Tab-separated table of C-alpha atoms in Angstrom:
chain	number	residue	atom	x	y	z
A	1	MET	CA	9.348	-10.958	-11.952
A	2	ALA	CA	12.931	-9.709	-11.630
A	3	ASP	CA	13.611	-12.763	-9.490
A	4	ALA	CA	12.855	-14.902	-12.535
A	5	VAL	CA	15.347	-12.982	-14.677
A	6	ALA	CA	18.629	-14.832	-14.569
A	7	ALA	CA	21.351	-12.909	-12.763
A	8	ASP	CA	23.756	-13.556	-15.631
A	9	LEU	CA	21.329	-11.867	-18.047
A	10	LEU	CA	21.130	-8.791	-15.806
A	11	ARG	CA	24.916	-8.741	-15.429
A	12	ARG	CA	25.400	-8.726	-19.200
A	13	VAL	CA	23.370	-5.532	-19.703
A	14	ARG	CA	25.574	-2.706	-21.013
A	15	LEU	CA	22.886	-0.549	-22.653
A	16	ILE	CA	19.356	0.260	-21.498
A	17	VAL	CA	17.018	2.101	-23.851
A	18	PHE	CA	13.775	3.439	-22.402
A	19	ASP	CA	10.544	4.543	-24.001
A	20	PHE	CA	9.409	7.756	-22.293
A	21	ASP	CA	5.610	8.005	-22.103
A	22	GLY	CA	4.265	5.252	-19.890
A	23	VAL	CA	7.730	4.347	-18.576
A	24	PHE	CA	9.072	7.559	-17.032
A	25	THR	CA	5.463	8.793	-16.766
A	26	ASP	CA	2.155	7.197	-15.841
A	27	ASN	CA	1.060	7.740	-19.467
A	28	ALA	CA	-1.322	10.535	-18.472
A	29	VAL	CA	-0.991	14.017	-19.913
A	30	TRP	CA	-2.431	17.326	-18.812
A	31	VAL	CA	-3.139	19.651	-21.722
A	32	LEU	CA	-3.199	23.365	-20.964
A	33	GLU	CA	-5.502	25.789	-22.768
A	34	ASP	CA	-2.657	26.902	-25.030
A	35	GLY	CA	-1.906	23.295	-26.029
A	36	ARG	CA	1.190	22.828	-23.889
A	37	GLU	CA	1.457	19.448	-22.209
A	38	LEU	CA	2.423	18.545	-18.660
A	39	VAL	CA	3.381	15.089	-17.430
A	40	ARG	CA	4.331	13.655	-14.055
A	41	CYS	CA	7.684	11.939	-13.452
A	42	THR	CA	9.252	10.707	-10.241
A	43	ARG	CA	12.517	12.192	-8.979
A	44	MET	CA	13.630	8.829	-7.619
A	45	ASP	CA	14.554	7.710	-11.153
A	46	GLY	CA	17.518	10.093	-11.289
A	47	ILE	CA	19.438	8.424	-8.476
A	48	GLY	CA	18.962	5.009	-10.049
A	49	LEU	CA	20.136	6.256	-13.447
A	50	ASP	CA	23.209	7.856	-11.848
A	51	ARG	CA	24.012	4.534	-10.199
A	52	LEU	CA	23.936	2.742	-13.569
A	53	ARG	CA	25.966	5.462	-15.241
A	54	ALA	CA	28.645	5.066	-12.549
A	55	LEU	CA	28.808	1.367	-13.449
A	56	GLY	CA	29.479	2.251	-17.097
A	57	ILE	CA	26.041	1.289	-18.396
A	58	HIS	CA	24.870	3.337	-21.381
A	59	LEU	CA	21.401	4.889	-21.133
A	60	ALA	CA	19.045	6.445	-23.671
A	61	ILE	CA	15.442	7.425	-24.334
A	62	VAL	CA	13.737	6.658	-27.638
A	63	SER	CA	10.351	8.298	-28.206
A	64	THR	CA	7.908	8.323	-31.092
A	65	GLU	CA	6.890	11.919	-30.427
A	66	VAL	CA	8.790	15.180	-30.451
A	67	ASN	CA	7.956	16.803	-27.151
A	68	PRO	CA	9.783	19.519	-25.211
A	69	VAL	CA	8.842	17.726	-21.976
A	70	VAL	CA	10.818	14.657	-23.092
A	71	SER	CA	13.781	16.815	-24.126
A	72	ALA	CA	13.803	18.685	-20.816
A	73	ARG	CA	13.600	15.529	-18.711
A	74	ALA	CA	16.303	13.790	-20.760
A	75	ARG	CA	18.592	16.817	-20.327
A	76	LYS	CA	17.959	16.894	-16.582
A	77	LEU	CA	18.714	13.166	-16.284
A	78	LYS	CA	21.714	13.406	-18.659
A	79	LEU	CA	20.210	10.843	-21.031
A	80	ARG	CA	20.721	10.625	-24.748
A	81	CYS	CA	17.341	11.245	-26.369
A	82	ILE	CA	16.093	10.240	-29.799
A	83	GLN	CA	12.677	11.680	-30.697
A	84	ALA	CA	10.405	11.511	-33.751
A	85	CYS	CA	11.389	7.873	-33.972
A	86	ASP	CA	9.059	5.839	-36.165
A	87	ASP	CA	11.299	2.754	-35.961
A	88	LYS	CA	12.412	2.166	-32.381
A	89	ALA	CA	14.067	-1.144	-33.292
A	90	ALA	CA	16.299	0.617	-35.834
A	91	ALA	CA	17.141	3.296	-33.266
A	92	VAL	CA	18.080	0.668	-30.668
A	93	ARG	CA	20.156	-1.240	-33.221
A	94	GLY	CA	21.930	1.988	-34.220
A	95	LEU	CA	22.697	2.939	-30.609
A	96	ALA	CA	24.063	-0.522	-29.859
A	97	GLU	CA	26.289	-0.493	-32.952
A	98	GLU	CA	27.548	3.017	-32.204
A	99	LEU	CA	28.421	2.061	-28.620
A	100	GLY	CA	29.911	-1.322	-29.516
A	101	VAL	CA	27.286	-3.182	-27.487
A	102	SER	CA	25.647	-6.360	-28.748
A	103	LEU	CA	21.865	-6.584	-28.846
A	104	GLY	CA	22.185	-9.463	-26.374
A	105	GLU	CA	23.729	-6.957	-23.929
A	106	THR	CA	20.919	-4.476	-24.525
A	107	ALA	CA	17.688	-3.978	-22.574
A	108	PHE	CA	14.663	-2.109	-23.871
A	109	VAL	CA	11.953	-0.858	-21.517
A	110	GLY	CA	8.516	-0.247	-22.994
A	111	ASN	CA	4.832	-0.206	-22.227
A	112	ASP	CA	2.777	-0.425	-25.413
A	113	VAL	CA	2.407	-2.122	-28.789
A	114	ASN	CA	4.561	0.443	-30.609
A	115	ASP	CA	7.453	-0.880	-28.494
A	116	LEU	CA	7.089	-4.487	-29.703
A	117	PRO	CA	9.732	-4.329	-32.477
A	118	ALA	CA	12.357	-2.993	-30.051
A	119	LEU	CA	11.311	-5.393	-27.290
A	120	THR	CA	11.679	-8.416	-29.568
A	121	LEU	CA	15.108	-7.250	-30.765
A	122	VAL	CA	17.028	-7.101	-27.484
A	123	GLY	CA	18.432	-9.608	-25.020
A	124	LEU	CA	16.435	-8.214	-22.099
A	125	PRO	CA	12.932	-6.996	-23.020
A	126	VAL	CA	11.331	-5.268	-20.020
A	127	VAL	CA	7.804	-3.911	-19.626
A	128	VAL	CA	6.381	-1.858	-16.782
A	129	ALA	CA	3.706	-3.283	-14.476
A	130	ASP	CA	0.866	-1.412	-16.159
A	131	ALA	CA	1.994	-2.098	-19.732
A	132	HIS	CA	-0.569	-2.975	-22.394
A	133	GLU	CA	-1.413	-6.671	-22.216
A	134	ASP	CA	-0.231	-7.291	-25.783
A	135	VAL	CA	3.403	-6.647	-24.805
A	136	HIS	CA	3.432	-8.979	-21.795
A	137	PRO	CA	4.210	-12.160	-23.794
A	138	VAL	CA	7.503	-10.804	-25.208
A	139	ALA	CA	8.828	-9.506	-21.881
A	140	ARG	CA	11.493	-11.365	-19.947
A	141	TRP	CA	10.729	-9.069	-17.018
A	142	ARG	CA	7.613	-7.172	-15.967
A	143	THR	CA	8.326	-4.670	-13.205
A	144	ARG	CA	6.360	-4.604	-9.976
A	145	ARG	CA	6.075	-0.825	-10.120
A	146	PRO	CA	4.002	0.945	-12.795
A	147	GLY	CA	5.326	3.523	-15.222
A	148	GLY	CA	5.891	6.918	-13.626
A	149	HIS	CA	5.725	5.406	-10.146
A	150	GLY	CA	9.155	3.882	-9.648
A	151	ALA	CA	9.441	1.375	-12.518
A	152	VAL	CA	12.593	3.039	-13.867
A	153	ARG	CA	14.168	3.078	-10.396
A	154	GLU	CA	13.243	-0.593	-9.873
A	155	ILE	CA	14.986	-1.504	-13.125
A	156	CYS	CA	18.043	0.601	-12.300
A	157	ASP	CA	18.418	-0.829	-8.809
A	158	THR	CA	17.974	-4.433	-9.958
A	159	VAL	CA	20.496	-4.155	-12.795
A	160	ALA	CA	22.943	-2.233	-10.582
A	161	ARG	CA	22.755	-4.879	-7.844
A	162	ALA	CA	23.493	-7.619	-10.381
A	163	HIS	CA	26.540	-5.714	-11.675
A	164	GLU	CA	27.762	-4.950	-8.153
A	165	GLU	CA	27.404	-8.618	-7.161
A	166	ARG	CA	29.467	-9.612	-10.212
A	167	ALA	CA	32.181	-7.133	-9.195
A	168	ALA	CA	32.166	-8.494	-5.630
A	169	LEU	CA	32.508	-12.058	-6.939
A	170	ARG	CA	35.512	-11.010	-9.038
A	171	GLU	CA	37.171	-9.413	-6.009
A	172	THR	CA	36.810	-12.556	-3.900
A	173	ALA	CA	38.002	-14.880	-6.673
């Protein structure tokens, strides 16, 4: 579906805010006997995020839960992380204002109904391939890859290519 997203919309993105569970993960959780949780993420996301960061695109995670797994992964990926967030739309709005980015230049990546307010707020609402069916209608882009299996990298690479193409066009003009 990225092909259907206008290149100019991708080129305008200056901030991408990601949900964590179901986007960086496959939404599954292993619970150990002592209550600690384990999730699976893919290492390929890090390279894509670095590529966007090098292009000056702001990146953040917004999560409803407080979870040390989310904190650790955000630290490793050098992502700003807002947890215990009951109002993701307000968090996205606050990040955009703080960074001087318009909501039209903001993308939100989600996978479930609790992401709807943030998805409907931004210029580029994105859902992962295996997102809950109720969020599909608001998405401008549904990834080919599911959450936790390359969806984040797909988004990063697609947005980065659009920005790099814009830079190449400027150089030849």
